[in-house]
Amino acid sequence: MDLESDVDLVLSALQARTNAYLIAVVGVPGSGKSTLCQSLAQRLPRAVVLPMDGYHVPREQLSDADLKRRGAPHTFDFAQFKADLENLRRFRTGRFPAFDHAKKDPEPNAIHVTPENAPILVEGNYLLLQAWGLAELFDFKIFLDCDISRAMARVETRLFECGIVPTRAAAIQQVATNDRLNADLILQDGTPSRVDMILRQEVATRASG
């Protein structure tokens, strides 16, 4: 499926769920979550995209070992993320962090949600981890099913072209020792089994159950 078709499928599903407010967009690193959310937001004028990346623990607070595994679940401020989502669901307003790719750290209070904004497109790798227990907060849950080799190649390119690592070789090494481990965790944890819709490159289907 191409991006436009994926967007049409999601919008069609949401038409049948007019009260859906918090939408989870989940997938392995490099699966296209941000791209899909940006495209959906262009078609939904009152929507706001809320990235889980804004809840990265700042680099200065991480140990050297945790810096090497940055992007793993334990390198996010899960408690704050959960509290913010719960408050957003209750009050439908608030300020939330974005992620500053130039500084490589969160940008506090960069995203403003008002009661007029809906739906809220929450995108991230770990939204549906069993251990995090966030699934019930979401009204509609989407998983992007991307070929793992293709997704990791995208991450390698992003790491290098965004200046996160200095060389292609370093990008390949980081993917092998970090991003691929995170992708495997998401799949082994069974995230695809806890969604309402799976979007695949070749076909999109509603998940059973």
C-alpha positions as a printed Julia matrix, in Angstrom:
209×3 Matrix{Float64}:
   0.0     0.0    0.0
   1.2     3.52  -0.7
   0.97    6.32   1.83
  -2.12    7.93   0.3
  -4.0     4.64   0.39
  -2.99    4.09   4.02
  -4.27    7.53   4.94
  -7.57    6.87   3.17
  -8.0     3.58   5.04
  -7.38    5.2    8.41
  -9.74    8.07   7.68
 -12.42    5.66   6.56
 -12.06    3.69   9.8
 -12.24    6.86  11.88
 -15.47    7.91  10.18
 -17.08    4.92  11.89
 -15.54    5.95  15.22
 -16.54    9.56  15.45
 -15.72    9.73  19.16
 -12.19    8.4   18.79
  -9.91   10.91  20.49
  -6.53    9.32  21.28
  -5.17    7.4   18.29
  -2.1     5.2   18.79
   0.23    4.82  15.79
   2.77    2.12  16.6
   5.53    0.28  14.78
   9.18   -0.67  14.86
  11.8     2.07  14.35
  11.79    3.2   10.74
   8.32    1.87   9.93
   6.94    5.28   8.93
   4.94    6.35  11.98
   5.86   10.04  11.79
   5.22   10.16   8.04
   1.77    8.62   8.41
   0.84   10.95  11.27
   1.96   14.02   9.37
  -0.09   12.97   6.35
  -3.14   12.26   8.51
  -2.81   15.65  10.18
  -2.89   17.33   6.77
  -6.3    15.77   6.17
  -7.59   16.33   9.71
  -7.36   20.09  10.31
  -7.98   19.92  14.06
  -5.63   17.0   14.7
  -2.42   17.26  16.71
   0.52   14.88  16.5
   2.0    13.94  19.87
   5.32   12.03  19.54
   6.52    9.69  22.27
  10.05   10.88  21.4
   9.34   14.01  23.43
   9.61   11.8   26.51
  13.21   10.74  25.93
  15.17   11.13  29.15
  17.61   14.03  28.49
  21.09   12.86  27.56
  22.72   14.54  30.55
  20.66   12.3   32.85
  21.7     9.05  31.19
  24.69    6.88  32.01
  27.16    5.98  29.28
  25.58    2.54  29.05
  22.09    4.0   28.72
  23.26    6.47  26.08
  24.33    3.51  23.96
  20.84    2.05  24.37
  18.98    5.33  23.99
  15.63    4.57  22.45
  15.09    1.44  24.55
  12.02    1.56  26.81
  13.97    2.36  29.97
  15.41    5.53  28.39
  11.97    7.18  28.26
  10.18    8.98  31.08
   7.32    6.52  31.11
   5.74    7.81  34.33
   5.41   11.35  32.95
   4.21   10.07  29.6
   1.46    8.01  31.21
   0.41   10.85  33.51
   0.25   13.3   30.61
  -1.85   10.93  28.49
  -4.24   10.32  31.36
  -4.65   14.04  31.95
  -5.08   14.68  28.25
  -7.81   12.07  28.02
  -9.56   13.6   31.04
  -9.21   17.32  30.32
  -8.48   17.43  26.55
  -5.94   20.19  27.0
  -2.32   20.62  27.97
   1.23   21.3   26.86
   3.51   18.47  25.8
   7.13   18.0   24.78
   8.39   17.61  21.23
  11.81   16.28  20.3
  14.46   18.72  19.11
  16.53   16.78  16.59
  19.18   19.49  16.46
  19.76   19.34  20.23
  18.96   15.6   20.34
  16.84   16.2   23.42
  13.2    16.91  24.32
  11.78   20.39  23.82
   9.44   21.03  26.78
   5.97   22.52  26.26
   6.41   22.69  22.48
   3.03   21.14  21.64
  -0.2    22.8   22.77
  -3.48   20.89  22.76
  -6.74   22.76  23.27
 -10.27   21.36  23.66
 -10.85   22.19  20.0
  -8.13   19.76  18.86
  -9.16   16.24  17.84
  -8.1    13.6   17.23
  -4.72   13.4   18.94
  -2.31   11.2   16.97
   0.11    9.66  19.45
   3.03    7.99  17.71
   5.79    5.86  19.16
   7.42    2.46  19.37
   6.21    1.34  22.77
   2.67    2.65  23.17
   1.26   -0.86  23.45
   3.95   -2.67  25.43
   2.28   -4.99  27.91
   4.49   -3.73  30.73
   3.47   -0.12  30.09
  -0.26   -0.81  30.31
  -1.34    2.12  28.15
  -3.55    0.31  25.64
  -6.83    1.18  27.35
  -6.08    4.9   27.02
  -6.39    4.73  23.23
  -9.64    4.72  21.27
  -8.09    3.38  18.07
  -4.78    1.6   17.6
  -2.79    1.22  14.37
   0.29   -0.9   13.75
   2.57   -0.23  10.78
   3.82   -3.58   9.55
   7.06   -2.85   7.69
   9.65   -5.31   6.43
  12.24   -5.32   9.19
  15.24   -5.06   6.86
  13.71   -2.1    5.07
  12.87   -0.39   8.36
  16.4    -0.83   9.69
  17.86    0.52   6.45
  15.73    3.64   6.9
  17.01    4.04  10.46
  20.62    3.7    9.26
  20.07    6.45   6.72
  18.37    8.71   9.26
  21.13    8.24  11.84
  23.79    9.24   9.35
  22.0    11.98   7.39
  20.72   13.7   10.56
  24.22   13.75  12.01
  23.38   11.51  14.96
  26.4     9.36  14.08
  29.44   10.45  12.05
  29.68    7.62   9.5
  27.61    5.01   7.71
  29.6     2.32   9.51
  28.64    3.84  12.85
  24.99    3.9   11.77
  25.09    0.22  10.85
  26.69   -0.59  14.19
  24.11    1.4   16.16
  21.22   -0.26  14.38
  22.67   -3.71  15.06
  23.29   -3.06  18.76
  20.28   -0.87  19.56
  17.48   -0.24  17.06
  17.19   -3.86  15.92
  16.98   -4.96  19.55
  14.17   -2.47  20.14
  12.32   -3.66  17.04
  12.6    -7.28  18.15
  11.22   -6.35  21.57
   8.14   -4.72  20.05
   7.39   -7.75  17.9
   8.17  -10.36  20.56
   5.94   -8.49  23.03
   3.01   -9.04  20.66
   2.18   -5.43  19.84
   0.53   -6.33  16.49
  -2.01   -8.48  18.35
  -3.29   -5.52  20.36
  -4.37   -3.16  17.58
  -7.52   -2.36  15.62
  -5.8    -1.96  12.25
  -2.62   -3.27  10.68
  -1.23   -1.33   7.73
   1.08   -3.37   5.55
   3.05   -2.31   2.51
   1.14   -4.72   0.33
  -2.22   -4.84   2.06
  -4.06   -3.28   4.97
  -6.35   -5.37   7.14
  -8.36   -5.0   10.29
  -6.86   -7.03  13.08
  -9.01   -9.83  14.42
 -10.39   -9.53  17.92
